[in-house]
mmCIF file of C-alpha atoms in Angstrom:
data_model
loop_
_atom_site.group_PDB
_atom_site.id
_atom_site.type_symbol
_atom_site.label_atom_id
_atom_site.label_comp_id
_atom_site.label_asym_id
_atom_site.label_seq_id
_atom_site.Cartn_x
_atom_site.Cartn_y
_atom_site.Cartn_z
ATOM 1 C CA UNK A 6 -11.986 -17.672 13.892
ATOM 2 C CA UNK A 7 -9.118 -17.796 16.237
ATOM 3 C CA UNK A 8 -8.291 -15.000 18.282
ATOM 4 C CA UNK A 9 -4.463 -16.361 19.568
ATOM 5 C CA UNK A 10 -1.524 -16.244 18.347
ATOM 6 C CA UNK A 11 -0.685 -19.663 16.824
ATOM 7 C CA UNK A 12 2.420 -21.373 15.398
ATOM 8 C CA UNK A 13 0.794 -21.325 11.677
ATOM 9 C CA UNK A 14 0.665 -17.459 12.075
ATOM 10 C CA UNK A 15 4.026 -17.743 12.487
ATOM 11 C CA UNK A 16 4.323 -20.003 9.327
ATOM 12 C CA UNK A 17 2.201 -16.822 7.189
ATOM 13 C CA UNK A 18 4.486 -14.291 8.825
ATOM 14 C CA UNK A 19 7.973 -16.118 7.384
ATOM 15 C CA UNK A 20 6.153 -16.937 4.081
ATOM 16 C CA UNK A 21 5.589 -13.433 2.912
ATOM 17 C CA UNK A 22 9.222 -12.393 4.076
ATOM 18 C CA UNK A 23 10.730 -15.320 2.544
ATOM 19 C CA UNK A 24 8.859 -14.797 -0.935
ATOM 20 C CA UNK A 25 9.995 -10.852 -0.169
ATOM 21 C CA UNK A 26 13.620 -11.491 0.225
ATOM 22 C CA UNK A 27 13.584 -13.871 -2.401
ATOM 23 C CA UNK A 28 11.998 -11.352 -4.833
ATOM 24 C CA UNK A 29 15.071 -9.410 -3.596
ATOM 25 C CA UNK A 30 18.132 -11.547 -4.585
ATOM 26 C CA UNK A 31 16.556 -11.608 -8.102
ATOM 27 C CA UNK A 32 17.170 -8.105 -8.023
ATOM 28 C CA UNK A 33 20.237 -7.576 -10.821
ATOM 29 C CA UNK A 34 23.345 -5.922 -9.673
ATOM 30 C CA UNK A 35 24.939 -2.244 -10.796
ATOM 31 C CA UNK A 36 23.449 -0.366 -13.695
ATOM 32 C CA UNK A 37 24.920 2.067 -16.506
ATOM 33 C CA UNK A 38 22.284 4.149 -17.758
ATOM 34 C CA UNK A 39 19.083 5.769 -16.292
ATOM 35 C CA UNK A 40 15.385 6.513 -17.602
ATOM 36 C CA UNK A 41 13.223 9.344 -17.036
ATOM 37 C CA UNK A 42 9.725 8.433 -17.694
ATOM 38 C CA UNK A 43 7.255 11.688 -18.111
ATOM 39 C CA UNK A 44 4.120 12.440 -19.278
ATOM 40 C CA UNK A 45 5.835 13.386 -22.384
ATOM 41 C CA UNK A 46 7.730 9.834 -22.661
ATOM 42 C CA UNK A 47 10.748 8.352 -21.591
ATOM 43 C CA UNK A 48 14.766 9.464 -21.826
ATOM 44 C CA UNK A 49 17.760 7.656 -21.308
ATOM 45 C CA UNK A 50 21.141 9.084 -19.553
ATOM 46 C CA UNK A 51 24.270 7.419 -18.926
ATOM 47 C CA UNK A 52 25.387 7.405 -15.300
ATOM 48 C CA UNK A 53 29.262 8.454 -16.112
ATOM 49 C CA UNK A 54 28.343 11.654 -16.908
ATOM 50 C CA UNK A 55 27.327 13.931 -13.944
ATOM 51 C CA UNK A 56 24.082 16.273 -14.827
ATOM 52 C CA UNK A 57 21.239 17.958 -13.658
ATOM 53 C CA UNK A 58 18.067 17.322 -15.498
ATOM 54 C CA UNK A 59 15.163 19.903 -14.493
ATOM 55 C CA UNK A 60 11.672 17.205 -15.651
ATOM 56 C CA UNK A 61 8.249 18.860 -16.263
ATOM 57 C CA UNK A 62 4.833 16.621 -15.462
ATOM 58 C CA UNK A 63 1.645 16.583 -14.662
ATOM 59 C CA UNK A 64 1.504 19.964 -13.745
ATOM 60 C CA UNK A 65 4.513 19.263 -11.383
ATOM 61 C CA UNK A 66 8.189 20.183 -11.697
ATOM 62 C CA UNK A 67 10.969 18.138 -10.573
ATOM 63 C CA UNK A 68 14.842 17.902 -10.668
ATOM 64 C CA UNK A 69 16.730 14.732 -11.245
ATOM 65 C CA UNK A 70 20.349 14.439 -10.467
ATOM 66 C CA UNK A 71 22.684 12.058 -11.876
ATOM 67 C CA UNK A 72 26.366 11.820 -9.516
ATOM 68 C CA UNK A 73 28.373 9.231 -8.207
ATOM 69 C CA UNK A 74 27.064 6.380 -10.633
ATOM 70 C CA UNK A 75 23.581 7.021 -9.313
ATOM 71 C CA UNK A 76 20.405 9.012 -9.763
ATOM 72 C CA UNK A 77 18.681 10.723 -7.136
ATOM 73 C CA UNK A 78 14.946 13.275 -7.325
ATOM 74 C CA UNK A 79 16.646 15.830 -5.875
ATOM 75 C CA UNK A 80 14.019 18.697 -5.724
ATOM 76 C CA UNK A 81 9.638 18.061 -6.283
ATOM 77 C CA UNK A 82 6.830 20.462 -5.416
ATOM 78 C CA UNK A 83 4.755 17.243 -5.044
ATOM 79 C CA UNK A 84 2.700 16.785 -1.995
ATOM 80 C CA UNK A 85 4.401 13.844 -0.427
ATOM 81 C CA UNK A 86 7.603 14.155 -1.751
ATOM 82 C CA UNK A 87 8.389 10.739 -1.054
ATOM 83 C CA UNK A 88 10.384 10.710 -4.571
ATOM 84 C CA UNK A 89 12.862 12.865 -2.787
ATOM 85 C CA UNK A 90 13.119 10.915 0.539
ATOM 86 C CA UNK A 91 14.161 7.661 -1.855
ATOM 87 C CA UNK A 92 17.685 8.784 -2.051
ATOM 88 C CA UNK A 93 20.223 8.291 -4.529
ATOM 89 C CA UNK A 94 19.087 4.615 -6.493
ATOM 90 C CA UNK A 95 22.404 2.571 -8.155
ATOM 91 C CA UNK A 96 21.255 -0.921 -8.685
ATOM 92 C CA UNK A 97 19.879 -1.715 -12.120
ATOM 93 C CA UNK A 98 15.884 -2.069 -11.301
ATOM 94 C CA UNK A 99 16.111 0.273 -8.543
ATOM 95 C CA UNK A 100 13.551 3.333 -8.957
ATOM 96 C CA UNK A 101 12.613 6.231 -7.891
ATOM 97 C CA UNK A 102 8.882 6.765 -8.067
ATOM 98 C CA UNK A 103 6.886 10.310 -7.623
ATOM 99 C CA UNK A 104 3.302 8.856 -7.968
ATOM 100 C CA UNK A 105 1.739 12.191 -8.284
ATOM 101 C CA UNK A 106 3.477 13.735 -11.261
ATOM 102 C CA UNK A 107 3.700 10.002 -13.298
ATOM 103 C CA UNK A 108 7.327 10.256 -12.926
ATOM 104 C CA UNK A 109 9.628 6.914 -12.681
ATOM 105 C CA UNK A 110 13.486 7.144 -12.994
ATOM 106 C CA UNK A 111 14.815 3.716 -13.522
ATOM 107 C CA UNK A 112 18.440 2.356 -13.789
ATOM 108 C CA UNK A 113 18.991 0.181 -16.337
ATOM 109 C CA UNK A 114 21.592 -1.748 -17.791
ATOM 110 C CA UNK A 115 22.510 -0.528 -21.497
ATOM 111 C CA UNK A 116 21.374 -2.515 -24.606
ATOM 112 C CA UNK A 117 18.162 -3.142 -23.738
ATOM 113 C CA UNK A 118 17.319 0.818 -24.897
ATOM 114 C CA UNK A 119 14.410 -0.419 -27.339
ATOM 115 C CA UNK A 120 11.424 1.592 -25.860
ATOM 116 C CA UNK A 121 13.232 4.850 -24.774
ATOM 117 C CA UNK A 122 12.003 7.896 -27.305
ATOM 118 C CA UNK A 123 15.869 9.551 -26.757
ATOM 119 C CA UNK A 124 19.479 8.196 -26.123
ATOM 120 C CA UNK A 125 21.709 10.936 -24.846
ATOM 121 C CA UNK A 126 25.059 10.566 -25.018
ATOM 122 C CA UNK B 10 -43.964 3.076 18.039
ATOM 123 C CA UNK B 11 -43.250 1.618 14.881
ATOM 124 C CA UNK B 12 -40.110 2.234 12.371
ATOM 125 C CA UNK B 13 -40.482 -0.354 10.084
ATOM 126 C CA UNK B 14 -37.001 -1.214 10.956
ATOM 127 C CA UNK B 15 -36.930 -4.498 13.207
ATOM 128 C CA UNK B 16 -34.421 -4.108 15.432
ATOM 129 C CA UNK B 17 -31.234 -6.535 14.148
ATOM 130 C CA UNK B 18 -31.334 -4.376 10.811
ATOM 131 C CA UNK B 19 -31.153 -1.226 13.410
ATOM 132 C CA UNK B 20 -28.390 -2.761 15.698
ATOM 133 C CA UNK B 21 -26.595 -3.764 12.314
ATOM 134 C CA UNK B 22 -26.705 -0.517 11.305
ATOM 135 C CA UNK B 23 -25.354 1.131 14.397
ATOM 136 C CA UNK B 24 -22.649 -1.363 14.583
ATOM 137 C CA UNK B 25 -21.315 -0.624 11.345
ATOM 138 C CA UNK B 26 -21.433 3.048 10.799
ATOM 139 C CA UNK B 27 -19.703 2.961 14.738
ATOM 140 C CA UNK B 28 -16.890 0.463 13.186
ATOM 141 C CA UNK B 29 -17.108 2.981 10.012
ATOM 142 C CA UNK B 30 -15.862 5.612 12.268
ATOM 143 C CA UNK B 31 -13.602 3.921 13.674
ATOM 144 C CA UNK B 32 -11.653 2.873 11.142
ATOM 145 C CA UNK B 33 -11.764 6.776 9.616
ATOM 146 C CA UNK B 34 -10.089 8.092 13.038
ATOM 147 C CA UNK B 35 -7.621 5.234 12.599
ATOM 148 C CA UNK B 36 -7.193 6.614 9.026
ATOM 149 C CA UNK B 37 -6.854 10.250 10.333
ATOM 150 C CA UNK B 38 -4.353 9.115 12.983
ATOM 151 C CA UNK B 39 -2.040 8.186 10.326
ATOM 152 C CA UNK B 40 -2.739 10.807 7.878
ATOM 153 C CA UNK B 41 -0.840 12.997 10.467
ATOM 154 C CA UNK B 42 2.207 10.493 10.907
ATOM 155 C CA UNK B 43 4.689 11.626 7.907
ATOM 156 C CA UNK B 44 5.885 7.695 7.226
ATOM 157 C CA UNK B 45 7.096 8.726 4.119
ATOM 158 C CA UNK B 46 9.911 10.644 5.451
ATOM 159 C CA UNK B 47 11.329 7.556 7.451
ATOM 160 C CA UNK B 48 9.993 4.740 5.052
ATOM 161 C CA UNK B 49 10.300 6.473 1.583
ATOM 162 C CA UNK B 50 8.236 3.558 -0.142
ATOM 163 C CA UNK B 51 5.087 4.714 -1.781
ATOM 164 C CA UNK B 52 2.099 2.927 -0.596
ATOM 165 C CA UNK B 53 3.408 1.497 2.726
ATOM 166 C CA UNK B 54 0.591 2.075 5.267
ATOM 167 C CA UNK B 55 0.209 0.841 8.850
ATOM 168 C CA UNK B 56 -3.196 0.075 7.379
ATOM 169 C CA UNK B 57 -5.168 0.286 10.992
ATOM 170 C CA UNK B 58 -7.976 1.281 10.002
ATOM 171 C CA UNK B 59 -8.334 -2.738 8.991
ATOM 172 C CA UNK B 60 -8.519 -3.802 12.291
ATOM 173 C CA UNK B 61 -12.227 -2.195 12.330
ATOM 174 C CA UNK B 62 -12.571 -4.214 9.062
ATOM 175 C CA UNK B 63 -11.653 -7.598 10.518
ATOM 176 C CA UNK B 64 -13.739 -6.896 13.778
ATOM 177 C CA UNK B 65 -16.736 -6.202 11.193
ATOM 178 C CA UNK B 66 -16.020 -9.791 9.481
ATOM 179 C CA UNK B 67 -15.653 -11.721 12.504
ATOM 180 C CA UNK B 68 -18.676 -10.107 14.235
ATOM 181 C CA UNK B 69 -21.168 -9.460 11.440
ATOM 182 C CA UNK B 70 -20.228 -11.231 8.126
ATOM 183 C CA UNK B 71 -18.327 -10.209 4.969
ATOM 184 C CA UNK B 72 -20.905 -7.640 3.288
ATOM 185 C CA UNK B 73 -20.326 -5.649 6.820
ATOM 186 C CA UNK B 74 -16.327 -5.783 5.912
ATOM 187 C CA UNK B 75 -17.011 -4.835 2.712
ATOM 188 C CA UNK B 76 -18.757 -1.469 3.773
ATOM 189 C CA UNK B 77 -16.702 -0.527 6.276
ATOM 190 C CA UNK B 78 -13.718 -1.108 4.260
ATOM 191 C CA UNK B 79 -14.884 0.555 1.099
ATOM 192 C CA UNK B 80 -16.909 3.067 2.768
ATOM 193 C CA UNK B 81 -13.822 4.174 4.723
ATOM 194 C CA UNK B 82 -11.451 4.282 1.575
ATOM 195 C CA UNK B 83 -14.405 6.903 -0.495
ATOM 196 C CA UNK B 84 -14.548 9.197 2.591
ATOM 197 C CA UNK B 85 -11.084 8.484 4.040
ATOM 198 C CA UNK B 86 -10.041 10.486 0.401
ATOM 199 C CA UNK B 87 -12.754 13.193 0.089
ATOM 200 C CA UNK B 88 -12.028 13.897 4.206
ATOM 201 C CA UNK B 89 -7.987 14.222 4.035
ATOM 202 C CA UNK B 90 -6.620 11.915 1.390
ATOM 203 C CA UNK B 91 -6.119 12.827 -2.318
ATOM 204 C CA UNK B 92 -8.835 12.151 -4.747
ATOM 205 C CA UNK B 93 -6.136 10.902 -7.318
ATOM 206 C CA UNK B 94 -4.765 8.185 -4.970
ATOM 207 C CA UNK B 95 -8.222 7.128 -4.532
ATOM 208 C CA UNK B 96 -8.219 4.376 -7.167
ATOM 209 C CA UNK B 97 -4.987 3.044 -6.077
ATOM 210 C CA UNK B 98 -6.581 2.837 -2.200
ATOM 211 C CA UNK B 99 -9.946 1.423 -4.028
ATOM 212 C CA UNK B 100 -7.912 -1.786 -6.010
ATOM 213 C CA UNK B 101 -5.768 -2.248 -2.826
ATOM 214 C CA UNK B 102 -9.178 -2.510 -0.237
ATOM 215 C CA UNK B 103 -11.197 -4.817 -3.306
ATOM 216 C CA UNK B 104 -7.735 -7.117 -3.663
ATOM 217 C CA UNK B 105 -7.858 -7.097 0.556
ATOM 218 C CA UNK B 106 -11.556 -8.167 0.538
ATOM 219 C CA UNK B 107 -10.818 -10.792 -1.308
ATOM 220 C CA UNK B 108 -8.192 -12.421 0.442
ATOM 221 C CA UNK B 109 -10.404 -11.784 3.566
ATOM 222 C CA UNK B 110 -13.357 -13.515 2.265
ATOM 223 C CA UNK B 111 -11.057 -16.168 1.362
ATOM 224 C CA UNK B 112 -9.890 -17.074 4.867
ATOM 225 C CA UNK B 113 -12.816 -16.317 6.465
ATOM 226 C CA UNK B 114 -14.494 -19.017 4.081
ATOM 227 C CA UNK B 115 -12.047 -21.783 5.188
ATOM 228 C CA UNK B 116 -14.058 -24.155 8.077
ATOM 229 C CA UNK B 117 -10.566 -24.707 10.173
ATOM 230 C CA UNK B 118 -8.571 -21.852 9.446
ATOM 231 C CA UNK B 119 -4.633 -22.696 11.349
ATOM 232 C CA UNK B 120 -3.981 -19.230 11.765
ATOM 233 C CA UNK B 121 -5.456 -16.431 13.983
ATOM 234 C CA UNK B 122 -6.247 -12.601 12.849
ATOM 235 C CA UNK B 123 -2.017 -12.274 12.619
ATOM 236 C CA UNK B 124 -1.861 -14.278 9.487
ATOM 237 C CA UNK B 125 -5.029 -12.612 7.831
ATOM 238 C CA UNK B 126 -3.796 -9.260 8.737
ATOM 239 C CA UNK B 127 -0.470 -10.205 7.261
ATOM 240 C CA UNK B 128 -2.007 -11.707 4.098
ATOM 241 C CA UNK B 129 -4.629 -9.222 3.149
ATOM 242 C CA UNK B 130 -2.208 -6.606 3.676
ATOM 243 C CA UNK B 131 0.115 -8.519 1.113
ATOM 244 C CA UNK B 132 -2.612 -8.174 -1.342
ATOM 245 C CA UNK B 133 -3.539 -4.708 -0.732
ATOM 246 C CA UNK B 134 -0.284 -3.636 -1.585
ATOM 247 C CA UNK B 135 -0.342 -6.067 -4.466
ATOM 248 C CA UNK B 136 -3.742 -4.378 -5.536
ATOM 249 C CA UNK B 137 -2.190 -0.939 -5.470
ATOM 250 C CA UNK B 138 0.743 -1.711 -7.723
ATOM 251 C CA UNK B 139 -1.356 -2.924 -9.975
ATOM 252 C CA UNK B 140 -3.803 0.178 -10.265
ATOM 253 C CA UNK B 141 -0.828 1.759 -10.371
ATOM 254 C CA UNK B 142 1.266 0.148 -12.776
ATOM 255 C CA UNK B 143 -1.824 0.640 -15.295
ATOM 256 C CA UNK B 144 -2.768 3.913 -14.839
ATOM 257 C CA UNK B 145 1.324 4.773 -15.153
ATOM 258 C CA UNK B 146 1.472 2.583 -17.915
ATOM 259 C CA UNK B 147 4.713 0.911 -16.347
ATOM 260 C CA UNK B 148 5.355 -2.232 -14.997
ATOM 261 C CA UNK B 149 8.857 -0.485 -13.171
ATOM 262 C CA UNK B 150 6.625 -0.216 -10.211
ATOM 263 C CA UNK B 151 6.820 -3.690 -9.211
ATOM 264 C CA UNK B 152 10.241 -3.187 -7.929
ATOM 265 C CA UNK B 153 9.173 -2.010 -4.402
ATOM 266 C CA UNK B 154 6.805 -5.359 -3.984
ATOM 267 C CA UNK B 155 9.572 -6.986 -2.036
ATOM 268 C CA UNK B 156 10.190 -3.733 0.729
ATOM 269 C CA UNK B 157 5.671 -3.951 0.658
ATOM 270 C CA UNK B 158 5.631 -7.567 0.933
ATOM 271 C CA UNK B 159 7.979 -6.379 4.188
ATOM 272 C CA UNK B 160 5.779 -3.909 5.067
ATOM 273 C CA UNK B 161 2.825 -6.282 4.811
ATOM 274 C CA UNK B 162 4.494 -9.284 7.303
ATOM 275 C CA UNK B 163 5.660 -6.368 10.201
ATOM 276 C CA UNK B 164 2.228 -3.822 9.686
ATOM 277 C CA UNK B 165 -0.264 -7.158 9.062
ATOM 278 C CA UNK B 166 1.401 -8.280 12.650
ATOM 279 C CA UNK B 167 0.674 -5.106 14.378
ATOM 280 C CA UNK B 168 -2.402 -5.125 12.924
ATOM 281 C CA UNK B 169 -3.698 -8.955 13.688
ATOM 282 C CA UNK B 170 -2.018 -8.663 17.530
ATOM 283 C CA UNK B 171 -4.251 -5.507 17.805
ATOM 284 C CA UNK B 172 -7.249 -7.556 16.043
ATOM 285 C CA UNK B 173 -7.185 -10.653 18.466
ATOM 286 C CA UNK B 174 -7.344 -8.495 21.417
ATOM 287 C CA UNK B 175 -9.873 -6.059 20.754
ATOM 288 C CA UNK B 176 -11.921 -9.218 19.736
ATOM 289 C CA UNK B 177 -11.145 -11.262 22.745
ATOM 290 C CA UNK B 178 -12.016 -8.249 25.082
ATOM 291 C CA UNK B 179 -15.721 -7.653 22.944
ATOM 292 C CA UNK B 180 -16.406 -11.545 23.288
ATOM 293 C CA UNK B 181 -15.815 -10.733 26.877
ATOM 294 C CA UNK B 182 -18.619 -8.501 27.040
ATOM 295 C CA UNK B 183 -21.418 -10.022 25.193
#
């Protein structure tokens, strides 16, 4: 196999970052509402109202916070606590992932609420 | 004195468990690098512990890749990973091995160690979200594939440069 650098590695490197920004602009813009998915199931919140929402699963506890027309992990006694490092997520398909405790929060855009378990107003 | 062992299968085996080790220091060395504080993306690895991988392929043959790499990701978890994230590590080294075997099997392959790096760590990170998105029952995950397919192309870089050196220095010495 070839051990230099060689224009076609080039050609690999802009293929995966072209099929990665691409992925990107699919992405759809500003979301209303955002799920909780638990071990116990999912909820849905709308963004306009401001709230803290303390979340219990798999053995872990978290806190997500819903301000400023986003949602945000804002506390986690998980080990990596990479949840929390995510930030405050606005775009609809944005999500905020703590791997250890099976939690996703996801912003969505309203109507397509089929397979939440709860709509809160 | 005989061993029964002649000695390629006792040079193979030396060769490997060394490359083995290697790649669990590399593992170790980034254990202690908190990424996920600067890159908050679950899953996004330097991965260097595949450059002992690759040097295992190019020198010995796929089944060597395939022990190392494996091998690494079982002991890598019971040494300082977490046993849960072990399945996730597991999909993402199998969907690597893959790819690996794939380019390796190609008889005029354009691209150097940069472009397999780059490729196979595209597919790990595909293999994780899978595992993941079934275990979590949720398909959310697959949001982060394009910031991972990013990760892939600037890690599987660092990764392949590193690759085509250490291999062009070892050729040096045989």
């Amino acid at each position: 196999m070839r051990l230099r650098f060689s224009p076609a590695d080039g050609a690999v490197i802009v293929a995966v970052v072209t099929v990665a920004l691409a992925l990107l602009l699919f992405r759809g813009a500003g979301g209303d509402s955002v799920s909780v998915t638990t071990d116990g199931g999912t909820v849905r919140y709308p963004l306009s109202v401001a709230r803290e929402i303390p979340v219990e699963s798999a053995g872990h506890r978290l806190v997500v916070r819903i301000t400023d027309g986003g949602a945000a992990i804002v506390e986690a006694d998980c080990p990596d606590r990479i949840c929390v490092a995510t930030g405050l997520i606005r775009t609809a398909g944005q999500t905020a992932v703590c791997v250890p405790s099976h939690v996703i929060v996801k912003i969505e855009n309203s109507g397509g609420a089929a397979d939440a378990d709860w709509i809160l107003p | 004195m005989r061993t029964g062992f002649s000695r390629d299968v006792t040079r193979r085996v030396a060769e490997d468990a060394a490359l083995l080790v290697a790649a669990l220091a590399l593992s170790y060395l980034e254990s202690l690098v908190p990424l996920g504080a600067v890159l908050p993306i679950p899953g996004a690895k330097p991965g260097l512990a595949h450059i002992a991988v690759n040097v295992a392929a190019s020198r010995r043959g796929m089944k060597d890749a395939a022990v190392v790499s494996l091998l690494r990701v079982l002991i890598a978890a019971l040494l300082f990973g977490s046993l849960p994230s072990l399945l996730y590590s597991l999909t993402g080294a199998v969907f690597a091995l893959v790819v690996l075997a794939a380019c390796r099997s190609l008889p005029k392959l354009p691209f150097s160690f940069v472009g397999v790096s780059v490729l196979t760590a595209a597919a790990h990170n595909l293999g994780q979200l899978v595992a993941v998105s079934l275990t979590m029952h949720e398909a959310a995950l697959f949001s982060y594939l394009p910031v991972l397919l990013l990760c892939a192309a600037f890690f599987g870089t660092l990764t392949g440069i590193l690759t085509n050196g250490i291999l062009t220095r070892l050729e040096k010495l045989r």
